[in-house]
Tab-separated table of C-alpha atoms in Angstrom:
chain	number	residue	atom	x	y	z
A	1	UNK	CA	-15.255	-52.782	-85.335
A	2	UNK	CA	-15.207	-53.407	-81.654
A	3	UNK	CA	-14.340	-50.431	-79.144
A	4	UNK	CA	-13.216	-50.981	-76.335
A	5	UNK	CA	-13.017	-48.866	-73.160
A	6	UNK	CA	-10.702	-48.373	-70.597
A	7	UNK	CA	-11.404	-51.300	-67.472
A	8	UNK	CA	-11.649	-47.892	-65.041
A	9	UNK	CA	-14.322	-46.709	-67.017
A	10	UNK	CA	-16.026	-50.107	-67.843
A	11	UNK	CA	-17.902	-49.960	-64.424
A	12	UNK	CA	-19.052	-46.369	-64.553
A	13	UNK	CA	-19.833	-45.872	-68.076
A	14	UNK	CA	-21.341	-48.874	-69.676
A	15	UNK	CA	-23.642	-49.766	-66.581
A	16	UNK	CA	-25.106	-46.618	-67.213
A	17	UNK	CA	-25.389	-46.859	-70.519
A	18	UNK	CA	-26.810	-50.221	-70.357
A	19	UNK	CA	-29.330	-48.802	-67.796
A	20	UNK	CA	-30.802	-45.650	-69.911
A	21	UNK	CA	-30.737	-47.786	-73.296
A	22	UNK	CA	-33.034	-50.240	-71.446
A	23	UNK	CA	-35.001	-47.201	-70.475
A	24	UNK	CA	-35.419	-46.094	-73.915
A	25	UNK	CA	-33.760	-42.674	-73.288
A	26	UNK	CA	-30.868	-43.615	-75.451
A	27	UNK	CA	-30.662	-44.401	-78.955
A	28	UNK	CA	-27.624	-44.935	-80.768
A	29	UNK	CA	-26.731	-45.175	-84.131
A	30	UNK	CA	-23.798	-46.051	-85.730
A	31	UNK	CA	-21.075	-44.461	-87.776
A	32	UNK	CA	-21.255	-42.956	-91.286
A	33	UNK	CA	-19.841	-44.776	-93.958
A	34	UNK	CA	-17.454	-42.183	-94.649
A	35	UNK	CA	-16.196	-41.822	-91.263
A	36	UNK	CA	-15.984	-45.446	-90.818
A	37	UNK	CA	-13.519	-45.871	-93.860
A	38	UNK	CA	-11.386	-43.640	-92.280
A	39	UNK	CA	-11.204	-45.535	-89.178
A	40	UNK	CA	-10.354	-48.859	-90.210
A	41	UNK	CA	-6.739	-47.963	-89.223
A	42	UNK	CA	-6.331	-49.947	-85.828
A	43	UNK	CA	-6.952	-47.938	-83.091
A	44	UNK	CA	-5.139	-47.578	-79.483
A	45	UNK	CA	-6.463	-49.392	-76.333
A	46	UNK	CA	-9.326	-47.045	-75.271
A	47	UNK	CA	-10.852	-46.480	-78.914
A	48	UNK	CA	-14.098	-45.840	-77.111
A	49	UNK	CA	-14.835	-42.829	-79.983
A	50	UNK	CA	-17.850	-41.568	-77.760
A	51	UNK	CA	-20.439	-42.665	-75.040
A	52	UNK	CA	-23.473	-40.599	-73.808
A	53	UNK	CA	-24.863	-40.820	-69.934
A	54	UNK	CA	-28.114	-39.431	-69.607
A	55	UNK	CA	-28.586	-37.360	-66.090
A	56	UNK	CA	-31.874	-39.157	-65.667
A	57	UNK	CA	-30.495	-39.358	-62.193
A	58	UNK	CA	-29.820	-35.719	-61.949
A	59	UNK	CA	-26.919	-34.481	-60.304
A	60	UNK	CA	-27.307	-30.429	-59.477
A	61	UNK	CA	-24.078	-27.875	-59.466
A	62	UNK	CA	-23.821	-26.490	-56.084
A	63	UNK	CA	-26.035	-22.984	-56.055
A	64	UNK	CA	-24.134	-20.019	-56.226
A	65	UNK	CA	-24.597	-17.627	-53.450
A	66	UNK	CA	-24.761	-13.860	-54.242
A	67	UNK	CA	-24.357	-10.625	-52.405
A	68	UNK	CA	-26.047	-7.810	-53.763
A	69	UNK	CA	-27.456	-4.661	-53.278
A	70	UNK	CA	-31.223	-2.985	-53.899
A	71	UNK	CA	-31.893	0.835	-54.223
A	72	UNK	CA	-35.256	2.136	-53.282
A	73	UNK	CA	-37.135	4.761	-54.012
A	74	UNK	CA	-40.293	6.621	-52.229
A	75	UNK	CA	-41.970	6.783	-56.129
A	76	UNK	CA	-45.265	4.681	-55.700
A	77	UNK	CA	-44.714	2.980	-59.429
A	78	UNK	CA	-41.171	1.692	-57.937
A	79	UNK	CA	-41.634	-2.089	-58.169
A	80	UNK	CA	-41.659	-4.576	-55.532
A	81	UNK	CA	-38.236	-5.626	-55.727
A	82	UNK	CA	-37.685	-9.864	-55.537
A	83	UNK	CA	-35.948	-11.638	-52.677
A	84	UNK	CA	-34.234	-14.616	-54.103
A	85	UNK	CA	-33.740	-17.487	-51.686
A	86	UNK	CA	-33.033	-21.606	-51.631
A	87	UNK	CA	-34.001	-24.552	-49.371
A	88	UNK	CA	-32.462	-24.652	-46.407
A	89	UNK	CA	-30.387	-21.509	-47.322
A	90	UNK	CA	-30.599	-18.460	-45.025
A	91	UNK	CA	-31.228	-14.970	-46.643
A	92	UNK	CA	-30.246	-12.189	-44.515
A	93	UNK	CA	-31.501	-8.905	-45.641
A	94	UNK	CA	-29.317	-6.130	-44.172
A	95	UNK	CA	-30.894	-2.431	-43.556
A	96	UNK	CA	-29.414	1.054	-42.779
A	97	UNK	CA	-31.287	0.867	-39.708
A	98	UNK	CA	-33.136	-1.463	-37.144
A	99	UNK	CA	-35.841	-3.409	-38.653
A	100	UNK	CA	-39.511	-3.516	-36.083
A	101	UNK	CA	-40.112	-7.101	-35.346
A	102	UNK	CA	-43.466	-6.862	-34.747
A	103	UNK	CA	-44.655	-5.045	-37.733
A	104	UNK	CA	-42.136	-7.529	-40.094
A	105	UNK	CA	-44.215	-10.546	-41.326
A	106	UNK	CA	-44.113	-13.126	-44.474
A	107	UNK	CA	-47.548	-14.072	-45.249
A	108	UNK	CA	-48.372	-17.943	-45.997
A	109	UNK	CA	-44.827	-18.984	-44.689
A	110	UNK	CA	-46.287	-21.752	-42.193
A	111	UNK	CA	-44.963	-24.882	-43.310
A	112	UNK	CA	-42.947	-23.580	-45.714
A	113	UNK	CA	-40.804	-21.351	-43.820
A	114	UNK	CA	-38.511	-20.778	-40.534
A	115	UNK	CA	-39.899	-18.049	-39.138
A	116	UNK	CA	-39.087	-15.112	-40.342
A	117	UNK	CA	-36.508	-13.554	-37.976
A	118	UNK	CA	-35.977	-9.644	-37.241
A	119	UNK	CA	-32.393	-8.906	-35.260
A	120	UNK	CA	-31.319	-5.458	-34.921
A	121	UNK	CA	-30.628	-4.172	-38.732
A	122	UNK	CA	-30.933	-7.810	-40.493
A	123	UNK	CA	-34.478	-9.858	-41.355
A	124	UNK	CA	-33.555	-13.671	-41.578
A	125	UNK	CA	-35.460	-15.629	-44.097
A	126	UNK	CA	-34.942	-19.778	-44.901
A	127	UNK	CA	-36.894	-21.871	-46.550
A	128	UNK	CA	-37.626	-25.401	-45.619
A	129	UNK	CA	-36.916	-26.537	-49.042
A	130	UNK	CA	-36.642	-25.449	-52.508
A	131	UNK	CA	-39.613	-23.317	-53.674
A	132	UNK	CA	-41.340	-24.364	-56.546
A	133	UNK	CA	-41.704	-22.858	-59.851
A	134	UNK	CA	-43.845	-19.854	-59.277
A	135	UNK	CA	-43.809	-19.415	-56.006
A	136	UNK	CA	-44.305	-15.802	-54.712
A	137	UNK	CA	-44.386	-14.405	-51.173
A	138	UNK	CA	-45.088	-11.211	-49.969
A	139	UNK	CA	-42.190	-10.095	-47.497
A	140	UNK	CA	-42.894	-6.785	-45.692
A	141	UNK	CA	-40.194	-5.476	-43.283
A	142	UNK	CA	-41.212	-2.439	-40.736
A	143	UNK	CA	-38.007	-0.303	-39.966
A	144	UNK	CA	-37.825	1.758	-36.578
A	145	UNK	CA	-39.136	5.239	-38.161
A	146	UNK	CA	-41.862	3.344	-39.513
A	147	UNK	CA	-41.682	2.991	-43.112
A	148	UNK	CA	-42.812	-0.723	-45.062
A	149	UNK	CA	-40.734	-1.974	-47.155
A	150	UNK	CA	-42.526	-4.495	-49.256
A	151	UNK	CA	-40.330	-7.655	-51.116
A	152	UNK	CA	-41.457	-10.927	-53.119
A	153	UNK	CA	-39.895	-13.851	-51.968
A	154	UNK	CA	-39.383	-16.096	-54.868
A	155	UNK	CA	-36.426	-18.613	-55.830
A	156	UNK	CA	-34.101	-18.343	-58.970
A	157	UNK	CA	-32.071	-21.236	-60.389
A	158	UNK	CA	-28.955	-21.974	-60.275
A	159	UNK	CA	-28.427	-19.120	-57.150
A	160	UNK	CA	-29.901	-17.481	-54.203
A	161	UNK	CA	-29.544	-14.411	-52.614
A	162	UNK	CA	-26.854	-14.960	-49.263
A	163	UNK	CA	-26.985	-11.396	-48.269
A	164	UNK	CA	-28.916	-8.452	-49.488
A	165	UNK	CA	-28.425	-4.943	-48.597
A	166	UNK	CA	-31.317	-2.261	-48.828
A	167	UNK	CA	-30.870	1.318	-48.906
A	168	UNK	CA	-33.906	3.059	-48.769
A	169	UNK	CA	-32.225	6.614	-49.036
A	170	UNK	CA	-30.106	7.044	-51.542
A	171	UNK	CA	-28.528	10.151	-50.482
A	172	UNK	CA	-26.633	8.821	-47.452
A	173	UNK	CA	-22.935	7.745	-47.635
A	174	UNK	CA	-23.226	4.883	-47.728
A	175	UNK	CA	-25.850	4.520	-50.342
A	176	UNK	CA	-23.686	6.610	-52.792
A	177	UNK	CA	-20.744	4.809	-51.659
A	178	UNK	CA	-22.549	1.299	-52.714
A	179	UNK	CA	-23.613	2.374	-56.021
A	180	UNK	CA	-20.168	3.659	-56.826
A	181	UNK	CA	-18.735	0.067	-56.342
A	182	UNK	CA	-21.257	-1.663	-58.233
A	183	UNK	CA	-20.626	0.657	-60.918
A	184	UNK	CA	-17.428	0.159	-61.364
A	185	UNK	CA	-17.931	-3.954	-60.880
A	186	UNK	CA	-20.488	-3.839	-64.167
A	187	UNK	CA	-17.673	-1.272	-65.885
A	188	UNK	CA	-14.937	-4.455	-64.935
A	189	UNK	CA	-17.396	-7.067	-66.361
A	190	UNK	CA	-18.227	-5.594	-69.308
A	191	UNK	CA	-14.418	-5.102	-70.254
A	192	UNK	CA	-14.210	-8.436	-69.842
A	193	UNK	CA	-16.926	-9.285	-72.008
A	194	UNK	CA	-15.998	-6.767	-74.445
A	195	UNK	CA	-12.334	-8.740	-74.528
A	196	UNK	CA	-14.099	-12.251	-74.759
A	197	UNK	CA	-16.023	-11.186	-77.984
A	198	UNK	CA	-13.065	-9.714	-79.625
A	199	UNK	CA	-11.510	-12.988	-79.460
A	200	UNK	CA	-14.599	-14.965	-80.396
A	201	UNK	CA	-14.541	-12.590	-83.645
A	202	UNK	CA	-10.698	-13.628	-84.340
A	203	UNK	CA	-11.268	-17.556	-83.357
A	204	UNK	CA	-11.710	-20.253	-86.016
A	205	UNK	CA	-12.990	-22.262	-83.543
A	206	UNK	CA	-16.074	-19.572	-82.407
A	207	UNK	CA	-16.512	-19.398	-86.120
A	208	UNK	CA	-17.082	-23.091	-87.011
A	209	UNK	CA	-19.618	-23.384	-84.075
A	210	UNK	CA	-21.477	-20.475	-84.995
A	211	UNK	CA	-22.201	-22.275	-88.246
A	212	UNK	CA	-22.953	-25.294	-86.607
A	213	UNK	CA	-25.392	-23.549	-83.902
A	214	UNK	CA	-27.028	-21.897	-87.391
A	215	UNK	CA	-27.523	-25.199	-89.746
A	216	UNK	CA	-24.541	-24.657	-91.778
A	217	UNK	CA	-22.884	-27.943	-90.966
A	218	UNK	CA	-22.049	-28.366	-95.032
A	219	UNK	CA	-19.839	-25.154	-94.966
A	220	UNK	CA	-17.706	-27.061	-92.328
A	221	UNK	CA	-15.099	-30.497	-93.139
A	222	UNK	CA	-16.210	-32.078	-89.716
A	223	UNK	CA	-18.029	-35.282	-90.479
A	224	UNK	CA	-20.581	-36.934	-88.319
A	225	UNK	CA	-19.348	-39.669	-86.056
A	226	UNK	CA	-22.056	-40.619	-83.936
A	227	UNK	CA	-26.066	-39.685	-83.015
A	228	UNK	CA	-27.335	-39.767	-79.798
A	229	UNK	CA	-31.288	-38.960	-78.106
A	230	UNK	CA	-31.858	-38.523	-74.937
A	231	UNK	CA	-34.702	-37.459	-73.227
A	232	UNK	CA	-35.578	-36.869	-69.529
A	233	UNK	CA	-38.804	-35.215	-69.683
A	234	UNK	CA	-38.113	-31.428	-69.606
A	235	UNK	CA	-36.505	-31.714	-73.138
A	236	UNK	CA	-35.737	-33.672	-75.704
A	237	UNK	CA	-31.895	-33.282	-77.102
A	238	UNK	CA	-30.377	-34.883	-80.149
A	239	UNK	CA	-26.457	-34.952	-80.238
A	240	UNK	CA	-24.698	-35.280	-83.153
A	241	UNK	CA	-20.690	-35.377	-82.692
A	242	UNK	CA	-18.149	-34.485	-85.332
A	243	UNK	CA	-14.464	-35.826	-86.294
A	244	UNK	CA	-12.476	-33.292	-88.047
A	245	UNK	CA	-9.218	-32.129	-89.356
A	246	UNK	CA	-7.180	-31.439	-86.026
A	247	UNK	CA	-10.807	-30.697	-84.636
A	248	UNK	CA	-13.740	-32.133	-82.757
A	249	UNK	CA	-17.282	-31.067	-82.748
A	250	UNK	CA	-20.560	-31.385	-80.167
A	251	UNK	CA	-23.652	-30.102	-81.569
A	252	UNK	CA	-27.036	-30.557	-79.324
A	253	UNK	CA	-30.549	-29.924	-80.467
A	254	UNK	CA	-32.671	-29.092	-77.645
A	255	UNK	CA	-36.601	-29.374	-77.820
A	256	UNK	CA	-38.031	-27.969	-74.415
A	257	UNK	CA	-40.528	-30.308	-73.388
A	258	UNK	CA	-41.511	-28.132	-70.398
A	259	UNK	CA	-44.667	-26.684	-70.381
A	260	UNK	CA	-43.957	-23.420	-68.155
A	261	UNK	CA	-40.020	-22.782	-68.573
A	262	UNK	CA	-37.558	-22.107	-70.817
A	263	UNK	CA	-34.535	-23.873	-71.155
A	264	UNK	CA	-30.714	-22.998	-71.397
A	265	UNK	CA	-27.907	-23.707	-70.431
A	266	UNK	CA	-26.218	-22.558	-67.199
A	267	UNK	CA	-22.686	-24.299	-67.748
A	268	UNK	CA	-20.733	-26.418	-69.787
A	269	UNK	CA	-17.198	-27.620	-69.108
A	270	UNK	CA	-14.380	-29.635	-71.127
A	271	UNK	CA	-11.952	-31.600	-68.695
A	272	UNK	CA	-9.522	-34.296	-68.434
A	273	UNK	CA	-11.157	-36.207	-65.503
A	274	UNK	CA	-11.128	-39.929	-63.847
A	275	UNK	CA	-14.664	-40.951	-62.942
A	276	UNK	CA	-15.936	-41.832	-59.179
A	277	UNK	CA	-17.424	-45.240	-58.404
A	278	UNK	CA	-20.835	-43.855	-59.028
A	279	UNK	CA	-22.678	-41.952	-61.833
A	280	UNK	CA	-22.457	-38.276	-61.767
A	281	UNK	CA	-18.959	-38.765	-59.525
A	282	UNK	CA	-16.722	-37.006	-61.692
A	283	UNK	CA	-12.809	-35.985	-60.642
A	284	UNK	CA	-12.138	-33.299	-62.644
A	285	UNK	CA	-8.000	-32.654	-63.287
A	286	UNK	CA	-7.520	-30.387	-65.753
A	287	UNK	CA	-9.940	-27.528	-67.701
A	288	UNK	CA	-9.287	-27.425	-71.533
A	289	UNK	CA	-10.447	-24.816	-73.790
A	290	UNK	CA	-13.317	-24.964	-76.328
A	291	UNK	CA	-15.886	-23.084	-78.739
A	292	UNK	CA	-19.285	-22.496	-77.542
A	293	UNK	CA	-22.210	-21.025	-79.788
A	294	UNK	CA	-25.794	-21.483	-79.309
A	295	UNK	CA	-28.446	-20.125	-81.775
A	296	UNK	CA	-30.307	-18.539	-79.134
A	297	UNK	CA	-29.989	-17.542	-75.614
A	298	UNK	CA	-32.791	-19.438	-74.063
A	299	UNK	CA	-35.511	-21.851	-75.924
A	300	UNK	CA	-38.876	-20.998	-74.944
A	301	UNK	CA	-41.420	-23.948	-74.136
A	302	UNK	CA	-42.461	-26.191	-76.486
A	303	UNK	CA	-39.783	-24.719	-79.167
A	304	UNK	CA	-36.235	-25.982	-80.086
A	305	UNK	CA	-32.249	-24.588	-80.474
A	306	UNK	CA	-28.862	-25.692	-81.346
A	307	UNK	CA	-25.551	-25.556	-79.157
A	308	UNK	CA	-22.209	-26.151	-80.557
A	309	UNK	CA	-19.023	-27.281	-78.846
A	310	UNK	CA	-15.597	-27.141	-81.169
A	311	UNK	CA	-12.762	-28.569	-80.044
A	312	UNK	CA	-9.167	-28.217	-81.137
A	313	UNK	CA	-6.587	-30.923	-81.175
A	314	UNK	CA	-4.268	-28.894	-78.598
A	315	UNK	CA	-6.700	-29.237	-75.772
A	316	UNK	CA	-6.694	-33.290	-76.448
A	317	UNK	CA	-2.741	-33.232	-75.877
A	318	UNK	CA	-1.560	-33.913	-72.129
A	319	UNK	CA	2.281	-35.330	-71.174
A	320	UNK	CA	1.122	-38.705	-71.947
A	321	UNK	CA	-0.043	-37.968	-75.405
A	322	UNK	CA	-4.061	-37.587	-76.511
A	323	UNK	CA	-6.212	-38.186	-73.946
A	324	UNK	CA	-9.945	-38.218	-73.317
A	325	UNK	CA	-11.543	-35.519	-72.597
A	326	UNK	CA	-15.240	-35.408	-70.657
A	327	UNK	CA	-17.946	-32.729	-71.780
A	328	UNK	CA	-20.834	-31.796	-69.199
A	329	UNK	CA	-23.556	-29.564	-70.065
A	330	UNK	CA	-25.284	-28.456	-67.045
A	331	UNK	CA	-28.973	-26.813	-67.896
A	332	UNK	CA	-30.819	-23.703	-66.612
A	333	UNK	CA	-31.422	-25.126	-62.946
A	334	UNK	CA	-27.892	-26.723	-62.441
A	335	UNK	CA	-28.857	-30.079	-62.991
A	336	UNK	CA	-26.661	-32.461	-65.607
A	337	UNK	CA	-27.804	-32.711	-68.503
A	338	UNK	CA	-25.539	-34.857	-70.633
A	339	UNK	CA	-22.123	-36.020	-70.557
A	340	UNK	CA	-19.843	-37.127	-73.176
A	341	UNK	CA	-16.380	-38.746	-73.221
A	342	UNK	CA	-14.703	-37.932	-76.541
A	343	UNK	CA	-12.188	-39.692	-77.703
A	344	UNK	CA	-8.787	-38.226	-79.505
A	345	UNK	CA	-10.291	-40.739	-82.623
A	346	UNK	CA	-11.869	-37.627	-83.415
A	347	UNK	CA	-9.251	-35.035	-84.181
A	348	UNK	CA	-6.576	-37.754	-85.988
A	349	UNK	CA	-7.911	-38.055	-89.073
C-alpha cells in the first residue's frame, strides 16, 4: 500500500524523516498482518497512518517563570534554602528590609555571572547562561541589622525562579499574610487535583492507558499499527501506536540513557496544527483531549518506563470531518522529544 501525505506536509515531514532514518535514529517497521487486512479498504488523500520526527535537533518549551515565597527560621538545622535561576534570566530576591551591599557576595560567579547586584530591599542575580547539571553556588545576602542569610544558587528545568520573596520573621504581617495566600493556593490546587482523579477513575479512556502503561496491552482490542525507535542519546524510546474501535493509542517505552538524571516527562499535548517551514515550527489551532498514564513518575538512570496516550474518536472530528491530529511529548528539561502525526486511519476501523 502506498501512503501518501498531504503536499503541505511533504516538505516538513518526510525531509526529516529522511534525515534521522539516514542517521540511524529511526527504524520503522511495518504493519501487522491483522491490521493491514483491515486496511485494504481505499483510504482518503492524506492516508499517512503515522510518521515519527525525532527532536535530534531539539527544540526547548519556553521556561516557566515562578514567583514564590521562602520562610526562614533562626533554627541552625534549617536548610540552606535553593535559589533557582536560568541563563540570561534575572532573579530578583525581594527582602523585608534593605539588603548590605558590601557584606552580599556569590562566591565563584566570575565568568559565570553578572555581578551580583544589591538595591535597596532586592539582590539581583543572572546568569550568563544556563548552569549545568550540578551546579551549586553559595549566595549569602547581609541585611541592614546584620543578619546572613545564606542561599544555593542552582538551576531547575523546565523553570526558574523570576522573583523570590524572603521573610526572615515570620511573625510580621506580612509574613503571616504570605503564608495565608499560599495556603489557600495549595488548598485550590489540590481541589483541582482531587477533581482530575475522580474523573480519571470514571474515564474509559484513563483506564485503557493505565493498562497499557502496566503491560496489559492483551486486555485491550487496540491493535498495533506501527513501531518506531528513536534515540538521541539521553534515552532510548520505543513507540508502538494502536488502531482501535472508535480509539487511538500511543504507548512509549523510555530507557534513560543518562548517566546522572532521571527522565520524565514535563508535557505532552494533542492538537490540530499546520506545520512551519522548518522542523520543530509547529502552528498549533486547536487542543483536543486525551488519556495519559505512565507507570512511574520519573525513570531513574539507566532504568526504563511506559507512557500511554488514548485517544477517542471525538477529539479526531473537526467541521471538515476527521482530521490529523499532532502529539508532542516534551521531556523533563523542555526539550522535544518526539512528535507524531496520527492519522483518523486509526479510530475507523
Amino acid at each position: 500500500m502506498t501512503s501518501r501525505v498531504a503536499p503541505h506536509l511533504e516538505s516538513v515531514v518526510f525531509r526529516t524523516l529522511r534525515r534521522a532514518m539516514a542517521r540511524g535514529t529511526v527504524r520503522s517497521r511495518p504493519l501487522s498482518a491483522r491490521l493491514a487486512r483491515a486496511m485494504r479498504n481505499p483510504l482518503p488523500f492524506r492516508s499517512t497512518l503515522l510518521l515519527v520526527l525525532v527532536a535530534s535537533v531539539a527544540v526547548a518549551r519556553d521556561r516557566e517563570p515562578v514567583s514564590r515565597n521562602i520562610y526562614l527560621s533562626d533554627d541552625p538545622r534549617d536548610e540552606v534554602r535553593p535559589v533557582y535561576v536560568a541563563g540570561e534570566m534575572a532573579t530578583v530576591l525581594r527582602f523585608q528590609q534593605p539588603c548590605d551591599a558590601a557584606g552580599t557576595k556569590m562566591l565563584g560567579w566570575e565568568g559565570r555571572f553578572e555581578p551580583v547586584e544589591c538595591v535597596g530591599k532586592r539582590v539581583l542575580v543572572e546568569p550568563l547562561k544556563d548552569l549545568e547539571p550540578g551546579d551549586r553556588f553559595l549566595l549569602l545576602v547581609t541585611l541592614a541589622d546584620g543578619k546572613e542569610l545564606p542561599f544555593t544558587v542552582t538551576a531547575r528545568e523546565g523553570r526558574f525562579d523570576h522573583q523570590v520573596n524572603v521573610f526572615p520573621d515570620l511573625e510580621t504581617a506580612k509574613a503571616l499574610r504570605a503564608r495565608l495566600a499560599d495556603a489557600h493556593s495549595r488548598e485550590r490546587i489540590l481541589e483541582k487535583e482531587n477533581e482530575r482523579f475522580r474523573k480519571e477513575e470514571a474515564s474509559t479512556d484513563h483506564a485503557l492507558a493505565a493498562l497499557l502503561a502496566n503491560g496489559g496491552r492483551k486486555q485491550t482490542s487496540f491493535v498495533r499499527a506501527q513501531k518506531y525507535v528513536l534515540s538521541d542519546g539521553d534515552a532510548e524510546m520505543v513507540i508502538e501506536v494502536f488502531a482501535g474501535k472508535n480509539k487511538a493509542a500511543v504507548l512509549f517505552h523510555v530507557k534513560n540513557l543518562s548517566p546522572y538524571r532521571p527522565w520524565k516527562v514535563k508535557e505532552v499535548l494533542l492538537s490540530t496544527t499546520r506545520p512551519g517551514e522548518d522542523l520543530g515550527v509547529v502552528w498549533r489551532e486547536q487542543a483536543k483531549p486525551f488519556a495519559l498514564k505512565a507507570d512511574r513518575d520519573e525513570i531513574p538512570s539507566g532504568q526504563s518506563g511506559n507512557l500511554a496516550v488514548v485517544v477517542d474518536k471525538s477529539a479526531f472530528t473537526t467541521e471538515k470531518g476527521l482530521e490529523q491530529l499532532t502529539l508532542e511529548l516534551f521531556r523533563h528539561d523542555g526539550q522535544l522529544n518526539a512528535v507524531l502525526i496520527l492519522d483518523p486511519v486509526l479510530v475507523r476501523n
